[in-house]
mmCIF file of C-alpha atoms in Angstrom:
data_model
loop_
_atom_site.group_PDB
_atom_site.id
_atom_site.type_symbol
_atom_site.label_atom_id
_atom_site.label_comp_id
_atom_site.label_asym_id
_atom_site.label_seq_id
_atom_site.Cartn_x
_atom_site.Cartn_y
_atom_site.Cartn_z
ATOM 1 C CA UNK A 1 144.855 -91.633 194.591
ATOM 2 C CA UNK A 2 143.500 -95.133 195.004
ATOM 3 C CA UNK A 3 140.672 -96.538 197.017
ATOM 4 C CA UNK A 4 137.757 -94.500 195.700
ATOM 5 C CA UNK A 5 136.126 -97.490 194.005
ATOM 6 C CA UNK A 6 136.657 -96.594 190.350
ATOM 7 C CA UNK A 7 137.798 -100.039 189.221
ATOM 8 C CA UNK A 8 135.354 -101.875 191.482
ATOM 9 C CA UNK A 9 132.429 -99.848 190.166
ATOM 10 C CA UNK A 10 133.559 -100.446 186.582
ATOM 11 C CA UNK A 11 133.714 -104.186 187.139
ATOM 12 C CA UNK A 12 130.309 -104.148 188.816
ATOM 13 C CA UNK A 13 128.729 -102.217 185.940
ATOM 14 C CA UNK A 14 130.368 -104.534 183.393
ATOM 15 C CA UNK A 15 129.125 -107.612 185.260
ATOM 16 C CA UNK A 16 125.580 -106.214 185.330
ATOM 17 C CA UNK A 17 125.701 -105.615 181.565
ATOM 18 C CA UNK A 18 127.530 -108.933 180.985
ATOM 19 C CA UNK A 19 130.475 -107.207 179.280
ATOM 20 C CA UNK A 20 134.014 -108.564 179.178
ATOM 21 C CA UNK A 21 136.561 -106.575 181.189
ATOM 22 C CA UNK A 22 140.078 -106.415 179.800
ATOM 23 C CA UNK A 23 143.188 -104.961 181.420
ATOM 24 C CA UNK A 24 146.851 -105.015 180.511
ATOM 25 C CA UNK A 25 149.218 -106.934 182.764
ATOM 26 C CA UNK A 26 152.350 -104.933 183.360
ATOM 27 C CA UNK A 27 155.685 -106.660 183.717
ATOM 28 C CA UNK A 28 159.301 -105.601 183.828
ATOM 29 C CA UNK A 29 159.708 -106.066 180.077
ATOM 30 C CA UNK A 30 156.315 -104.670 179.085
ATOM 31 C CA UNK A 31 156.781 -102.107 176.325
ATOM 32 C CA UNK A 32 155.289 -100.705 173.133
ATOM 33 C CA UNK A 33 155.301 -104.065 171.336
ATOM 34 C CA UNK A 34 153.377 -105.790 174.121
ATOM 35 C CA UNK A 35 151.031 -102.803 174.324
ATOM 36 C CA UNK A 36 150.233 -102.970 170.617
ATOM 37 C CA UNK A 37 149.641 -106.731 170.869
ATOM 38 C CA UNK A 38 147.154 -106.157 173.702
ATOM 39 C CA UNK A 39 145.373 -103.467 171.675
ATOM 40 C CA UNK A 40 145.115 -105.857 168.721
ATOM 41 C CA UNK A 41 143.479 -108.516 170.889
ATOM 42 C CA UNK A 42 141.170 -105.907 172.379
ATOM 43 C CA UNK A 43 139.983 -104.632 168.997
ATOM 44 C CA UNK A 44 139.709 -108.156 167.644
ATOM 45 C CA UNK A 45 137.431 -109.126 170.528
ATOM 46 C CA UNK A 46 135.207 -106.047 170.160
ATOM 47 C CA UNK A 47 135.233 -105.493 166.404
ATOM 48 C CA UNK A 48 136.059 -108.910 165.026
ATOM 49 C CA UNK A 49 134.047 -111.151 167.341
ATOM 50 C CA UNK A 50 131.433 -108.516 168.180
ATOM 51 C CA UNK A 51 131.732 -108.908 171.945
ATOM 52 C CA UNK A 52 130.887 -105.992 174.224
ATOM 53 C CA UNK A 53 134.217 -105.243 175.869
ATOM 54 C CA UNK A 54 135.331 -102.850 178.590
ATOM 55 C CA UNK A 55 138.955 -101.756 178.476
ATOM 56 C CA UNK A 56 139.955 -100.679 181.979
ATOM 57 C CA UNK A 57 143.097 -98.563 182.054
ATOM 58 C CA UNK A 58 144.639 -96.728 185.020
ATOM 59 C CA UNK A 59 147.292 -94.031 185.178
ATOM 60 C CA UNK A 60 149.576 -96.401 187.087
ATOM 61 C CA UNK A 61 149.764 -98.539 183.916
ATOM 62 C CA UNK A 62 151.200 -95.745 181.770
ATOM 63 C CA UNK A 63 154.768 -96.905 181.201
ATOM 64 C CA UNK A 64 155.051 -94.762 178.096
ATOM 65 C CA UNK A 65 153.084 -91.699 176.969
ATOM 66 C CA UNK A 66 152.554 -93.399 173.610
ATOM 67 C CA UNK A 67 150.014 -95.590 175.413
ATOM 68 C CA UNK A 68 147.860 -92.529 176.068
ATOM 69 C CA UNK A 69 148.428 -91.306 172.521
ATOM 70 C CA UNK A 70 147.037 -94.575 171.143
ATOM 71 C CA UNK A 71 144.042 -94.361 173.481
ATOM 72 C CA UNK A 72 143.454 -90.788 172.355
ATOM 73 C CA UNK A 73 143.401 -91.922 168.713
ATOM 74 C CA UNK A 74 141.213 -94.878 169.551
ATOM 75 C CA UNK A 75 138.694 -92.652 171.303
ATOM 76 C CA UNK A 76 138.655 -90.223 168.401
ATOM 77 C CA UNK A 77 138.504 -92.551 165.403
ATOM 78 C CA UNK A 78 137.956 -96.084 166.705
ATOM 79 C CA UNK A 79 141.299 -97.340 165.414
ATOM 80 C CA UNK A 80 145.042 -97.022 165.911
ATOM 81 C CA UNK A 81 146.916 -96.079 162.704
ATOM 82 C CA UNK A 82 149.381 -98.617 161.306
ATOM 83 C CA UNK A 83 148.410 -101.142 163.959
ATOM 84 C CA UNK A 84 147.911 -104.130 161.653
ATOM 85 C CA UNK A 85 150.374 -105.475 159.090
ATOM 86 C CA UNK A 86 148.752 -106.597 155.774
ATOM 87 C CA UNK A 87 148.428 -110.266 156.769
ATOM 88 C CA UNK A 88 146.725 -109.508 160.118
ATOM 89 C CA UNK A 89 144.488 -106.931 158.443
ATOM 90 C CA UNK A 90 143.368 -109.562 155.935
ATOM 91 C CA UNK A 91 142.616 -111.931 158.818
ATOM 92 C CA UNK A 92 140.470 -109.253 160.466
ATOM 93 C CA UNK A 93 138.483 -108.688 157.272
ATOM 94 C CA UNK A 94 137.821 -112.406 156.889
ATOM 95 C CA UNK A 95 136.678 -112.513 160.487
ATOM 96 C CA UNK A 96 133.945 -109.926 159.878
ATOM 97 C CA UNK A 97 133.002 -110.879 156.319
ATOM 98 C CA UNK A 98 130.030 -113.085 157.248
ATOM 99 C CA UNK A 99 128.584 -110.568 159.712
ATOM 100 C CA UNK A 100 129.072 -107.689 157.266
ATOM 101 C CA UNK A 101 127.186 -109.534 154.545
ATOM 102 C CA UNK A 102 124.417 -110.524 156.932
ATOM 103 C CA UNK A 103 123.913 -106.884 157.911
ATOM 104 C CA UNK A 104 124.396 -105.679 154.318
ATOM 105 C CA UNK A 105 127.242 -103.403 155.433
ATOM 106 C CA UNK A 106 129.702 -104.660 152.807
ATOM 107 C CA UNK A 107 127.667 -105.429 149.659
ATOM 108 C CA UNK A 108 130.738 -105.573 147.439
ATOM 109 C CA UNK A 109 132.966 -107.239 149.992
ATOM 110 C CA UNK A 110 135.827 -104.869 149.303
ATOM 111 C CA UNK A 111 138.651 -104.527 151.854
ATOM 112 C CA UNK A 112 137.667 -100.922 152.515
ATOM 113 C CA UNK A 113 134.048 -101.879 153.275
ATOM 114 C CA UNK A 114 135.036 -104.808 155.498
ATOM 115 C CA UNK A 115 137.572 -102.817 157.470
ATOM 116 C CA UNK A 116 135.101 -99.948 157.785
ATOM 117 C CA UNK A 117 132.559 -102.395 159.205
ATOM 118 C CA UNK A 118 135.203 -103.658 161.616
ATOM 119 C CA UNK A 119 135.885 -100.105 162.848
ATOM 120 C CA UNK A 120 132.141 -99.495 163.175
ATOM 121 C CA UNK A 121 131.802 -102.541 165.421
ATOM 122 C CA UNK A 122 134.779 -101.423 167.486
ATOM 123 C CA UNK A 123 133.079 -98.065 168.090
ATOM 124 C CA UNK A 124 129.862 -99.838 169.033
ATOM 125 C CA UNK A 125 131.216 -102.600 171.278
ATOM 126 C CA UNK A 126 134.364 -101.180 172.868
ATOM 127 C CA UNK A 127 133.952 -99.150 176.056
ATOM 128 C CA UNK A 128 137.097 -97.501 177.396
ATOM 129 C CA UNK A 129 137.235 -96.656 181.106
ATOM 130 C CA UNK A 130 140.172 -94.502 182.204
ATOM 131 C CA UNK A 131 140.836 -94.386 185.943
ATOM 132 C CA UNK A 132 143.042 -91.334 186.313
ATOM 133 C CA UNK A 133 143.915 -89.477 189.474
ATOM 134 C CA UNK A 134 143.583 -85.671 189.625
ATOM 135 C CA UNK A 135 146.599 -85.401 191.929
ATOM 136 C CA UNK A 136 149.483 -83.392 190.534
ATOM 137 C CA UNK A 137 149.854 -82.069 187.007
ATOM 138 C CA UNK A 138 149.761 -85.411 185.177
ATOM 139 C CA UNK A 139 146.057 -85.351 184.330
ATOM 140 C CA UNK A 140 146.107 -81.676 183.319
ATOM 141 C CA UNK A 141 149.087 -82.212 181.005
ATOM 142 C CA UNK A 142 147.552 -85.264 179.366
ATOM 143 C CA UNK A 143 144.250 -83.468 178.803
ATOM 144 C CA UNK A 144 146.109 -80.644 177.050
ATOM 145 C CA UNK A 145 148.140 -83.056 174.924
ATOM 146 C CA UNK A 146 145.328 -85.509 174.191
ATOM 147 C CA UNK A 147 141.997 -83.647 173.934
ATOM 148 C CA UNK A 148 139.974 -86.792 173.213
ATOM 149 C CA UNK A 149 140.332 -87.682 176.890
ATOM 150 C CA UNK A 150 137.789 -84.920 177.476
ATOM 151 C CA UNK A 151 135.971 -84.544 174.147
ATOM 152 C CA UNK A 152 135.218 -88.253 173.745
ATOM 153 C CA UNK A 153 134.771 -89.236 177.396
ATOM 154 C CA UNK A 154 132.270 -88.689 180.145
ATOM 155 C CA UNK A 155 134.045 -87.618 183.337
ATOM 156 C CA UNK A 156 132.774 -89.083 186.599
ATOM 157 C CA UNK A 157 134.107 -87.331 189.693
ATOM 158 C CA UNK A 158 134.132 -89.559 192.768
ATOM 159 C CA UNK A 159 133.120 -87.651 195.882
ATOM 160 C CA UNK A 160 133.273 -88.587 199.559
ATOM 161 C CA UNK A 161 130.736 -91.060 200.921
ATOM 162 C CA UNK A 162 127.771 -89.431 202.712
ATOM 163 C CA UNK A 163 127.149 -90.022 206.407
ATOM 164 C CA UNK A 164 124.354 -92.556 205.855
ATOM 165 C CA UNK A 165 126.648 -94.619 203.607
ATOM 166 C CA UNK A 166 129.401 -94.605 206.235
ATOM 167 C CA UNK A 167 126.891 -95.690 208.878
ATOM 168 C CA UNK A 168 125.454 -98.442 206.672
ATOM 169 C CA UNK A 169 128.867 -99.871 205.762
ATOM 170 C CA UNK A 170 130.083 -99.871 209.371
ATOM 171 C CA UNK A 171 126.827 -101.474 210.506
ATOM 172 C CA UNK A 172 127.190 -104.168 207.860
ATOM 173 C CA UNK A 173 130.738 -105.072 208.920
ATOM 174 C CA UNK A 174 130.018 -104.867 212.654
ATOM 175 C CA UNK A 175 126.997 -107.115 212.247
ATOM 176 C CA UNK A 176 129.375 -110.068 211.998
ATOM 177 C CA UNK A 177 130.869 -109.307 215.429
ATOM 178 C CA UNK A 178 129.320 -111.013 218.444
ATOM 179 C CA UNK A 179 128.317 -108.249 220.861
ATOM 180 C CA UNK A 180 125.277 -106.567 222.402
ATOM 181 C CA UNK A 181 123.215 -104.375 220.088
ATOM 182 C CA UNK A 182 123.793 -101.205 222.087
ATOM 183 C CA UNK A 183 127.556 -101.824 222.077
ATOM 184 C CA UNK A 184 127.477 -102.504 218.326
ATOM 185 C CA UNK A 185 125.587 -99.250 217.661
ATOM 186 C CA UNK A 186 128.157 -97.353 219.732
ATOM 187 C CA UNK A 187 131.023 -98.932 217.760
ATOM 188 C CA UNK A 188 129.357 -97.940 214.466
ATOM 189 C CA UNK A 189 129.037 -94.336 215.636
ATOM 190 C CA UNK A 190 132.675 -94.270 216.765
ATOM 191 C CA UNK A 191 133.941 -95.612 213.427
ATOM 192 C CA UNK A 192 131.877 -93.070 211.522
ATOM 193 C CA UNK A 193 133.088 -90.278 213.819
ATOM 194 C CA UNK A 194 136.735 -91.248 213.305
ATOM 195 C CA UNK A 195 136.401 -91.141 209.508
ATOM 196 C CA UNK A 196 134.499 -87.860 209.378
ATOM 197 C CA UNK A 197 136.910 -86.293 211.863
ATOM 198 C CA UNK A 198 139.852 -87.378 209.722
ATOM 199 C CA UNK A 199 138.245 -85.663 206.720
ATOM 200 C CA UNK A 200 137.875 -82.443 208.706
ATOM 201 C CA UNK A 201 141.460 -82.612 209.948
ATOM 202 C CA UNK A 202 142.673 -83.264 206.383
ATOM 203 C CA UNK A 203 140.866 -80.123 205.186
ATOM 204 C CA UNK A 204 142.366 -78.135 208.051
ATOM 205 C CA UNK A 205 145.793 -79.587 207.277
ATOM 206 C CA UNK A 206 145.460 -78.412 203.664
ATOM 207 C CA UNK A 207 144.219 -74.934 204.623
ATOM 208 C CA UNK A 208 147.163 -74.361 206.943
ATOM 209 C CA UNK A 209 150.041 -76.163 205.230
ATOM 210 C CA UNK A 210 148.750 -76.517 201.636
ATOM 211 C CA UNK A 211 149.462 -80.221 201.750
ATOM 212 C CA UNK A 212 146.714 -82.572 200.681
ATOM 213 C CA UNK A 213 145.942 -85.745 202.601
ATOM 214 C CA UNK A 214 143.421 -87.994 200.865
ATOM 215 C CA UNK A 215 140.899 -89.951 202.903
ATOM 216 C CA UNK A 216 139.239 -92.519 200.643
ATOM 217 C CA UNK A 217 136.563 -95.188 201.171
ATOM 218 C CA UNK A 218 139.348 -97.744 201.253
ATOM 219 C CA UNK A 219 140.803 -95.928 204.255
ATOM 220 C CA UNK A 220 137.441 -96.311 205.980
ATOM 221 C CA UNK A 221 137.194 -100.005 205.138
ATOM 222 C CA UNK A 222 140.762 -100.588 206.313
ATOM 223 C CA UNK A 223 139.951 -98.834 209.585
ATOM 224 C CA UNK A 224 136.929 -101.094 210.100
ATOM 225 C CA UNK A 225 139.007 -104.194 209.357
ATOM 226 C CA UNK A 226 141.708 -102.953 211.730
ATOM 227 C CA UNK A 227 139.081 -102.391 214.403
ATOM 228 C CA UNK A 228 137.725 -105.922 213.957
ATOM 229 C CA UNK A 229 141.199 -107.454 214.029
ATOM 230 C CA UNK A 230 142.207 -105.431 217.091
ATOM 231 C CA UNK A 231 138.976 -106.333 218.865
ATOM 232 C CA UNK A 232 139.496 -110.022 218.099
ATOM 233 C CA UNK A 233 143.113 -109.782 219.282
ATOM 234 C CA UNK A 234 142.199 -108.083 222.571
ATOM 235 C CA UNK A 235 139.343 -110.506 223.149
ATOM 236 C CA UNK A 236 141.749 -113.392 222.677
ATOM 237 C CA UNK A 237 144.185 -111.859 225.175
ATOM 238 C CA UNK A 238 141.373 -111.368 227.707
ATOM 239 C CA UNK A 239 140.053 -114.898 227.174
ATOM 240 C CA UNK A 240 143.557 -116.372 227.476
ATOM 241 C CA UNK A 241 144.105 -114.514 230.756
ATOM 242 C CA UNK A 242 140.660 -115.553 231.960
ATOM 243 C CA UNK A 243 141.411 -119.185 231.145
ATOM 244 C CA UNK A 244 144.746 -118.932 232.949
ATOM 245 C CA UNK A 245 143.082 -117.521 236.056
ATOM 246 C CA UNK A 246 140.292 -120.110 235.918
ATOM 247 C CA UNK A 247 142.765 -122.959 235.473
ATOM 248 C CA UNK A 248 144.965 -121.572 238.267
ATOM 249 C CA UNK A 249 141.987 -121.187 240.583
ATOM 250 C CA UNK A 250 140.809 -124.696 239.732
ATOM 251 C CA UNK A 251 144.264 -126.105 240.524
ATOM 252 C CA UNK A 252 144.328 -124.191 243.819
ATOM 253 C CA UNK A 253 140.941 -125.651 244.756
ATOM 254 C CA UNK A 254 142.056 -129.152 243.779
ATOM 255 C CA UNK A 255 145.325 -128.745 245.664
ATOM 256 C CA UNK A 256 143.494 -127.435 248.721
ATOM 257 C CA UNK A 257 141.220 -130.470 248.634
ATOM 258 C CA UNK A 258 144.199 -132.802 248.312
ATOM 259 C CA UNK A 259 145.967 -131.100 251.229
ATOM 260 C CA UNK A 260 142.817 -131.430 253.366
ATOM 261 C CA UNK A 261 142.626 -135.133 252.584
ATOM 262 C CA UNK A 262 146.301 -135.600 253.396
ATOM 263 C CA UNK A 263 145.867 -133.658 256.635
ATOM 264 C CA UNK A 264 142.889 -135.836 257.586
ATOM 265 C CA UNK A 265 144.897 -138.961 256.805
ATOM 266 C CA UNK A 266 147.729 -137.754 259.041
ATOM 267 C CA UNK A 267 145.286 -137.023 261.840
ATOM 268 C CA UNK A 268 143.818 -140.526 261.464
ATOM 269 C CA UNK A 269 147.315 -142.004 261.645
ATOM 270 C CA UNK A 270 148.279 -140.139 264.832
ATOM 271 C CA UNK A 271 146.843 -142.768 267.293
ATOM 272 C CA UNK A 272 148.490 -145.584 265.351
ATOM 273 C CA UNK A 273 151.818 -143.783 265.329
ATOM 274 C CA UNK A 274 151.548 -143.092 269.037
ATOM 275 C CA UNK A 275 150.746 -146.744 269.781
ATOM 276 C CA UNK A 276 153.616 -147.927 267.577
ATOM 277 C CA UNK A 277 155.995 -145.592 269.384
ATOM 278 C CA UNK A 278 154.907 -146.967 272.767
ATOM 279 C CA UNK A 279 155.312 -150.577 271.601
ATOM 280 C CA UNK A 280 158.779 -149.794 270.282
ATOM 281 C CA UNK A 281 159.720 -148.223 273.597
ATOM 282 C CA UNK A 282 158.566 -151.313 275.553
ATOM 283 C CA UNK A 283 160.591 -153.633 273.343
ATOM 284 C CA UNK A 284 163.677 -151.553 273.793
ATOM 285 C CA UNK A 285 163.332 -151.708 277.550
#
């Protein structure tokens, strides 16, 4: 289930610590070869260059179970077996040679010492964040098949937002809307009530029908955005109608004034018309 804030919180934590965040980019032709290439770049950045790196991986990116198998091995030992051909492995060892000598981790400079130092830096600098959903049997099956997902990870369970958080978020979004304070406070309470009521109805739905409906923070944020958009839309409709009525009333007033002036002009012309009619009658006689 999405929308609980797992990836957003990971990116926030990485930004605070000034770590690089890496993710794979799935495509139609993305397969094992592309996956292994991404893992190579990831390990090279963390172990070769010594950069603190966060690898963010979600269950929606699992196109093949071998991806999880490689992550399981990486969590357990810090490396993926048979990942590097001899030429790329030699390049990795040259990349870490200066740092290994500076830290006296490879006094003899042997390939085994250099690659061991590389793996040590991978373990130190690479942080793997797995955003998996507990829905269905997928997570349970993967935990049974790949025990490092539990043994080598810290599991963070994301719970529902508390009432004060819901109130604070709604207040923050509604603050941008132009309205009276008492009306704004009422809107905040209504939004919070809707979300909490939906949670209760979802629990009741599950207890009666054994079907789970997930209400996430994203659902709450989408509801607030929908409320703001709907309010803006209705306000526009009301203002458009108001402008139409005001313009219509203004035209009626202007027309009434014009008619009054025309009526006055006709009244002023009555004596002249009467005189002209009399003169015409005399001439005809």
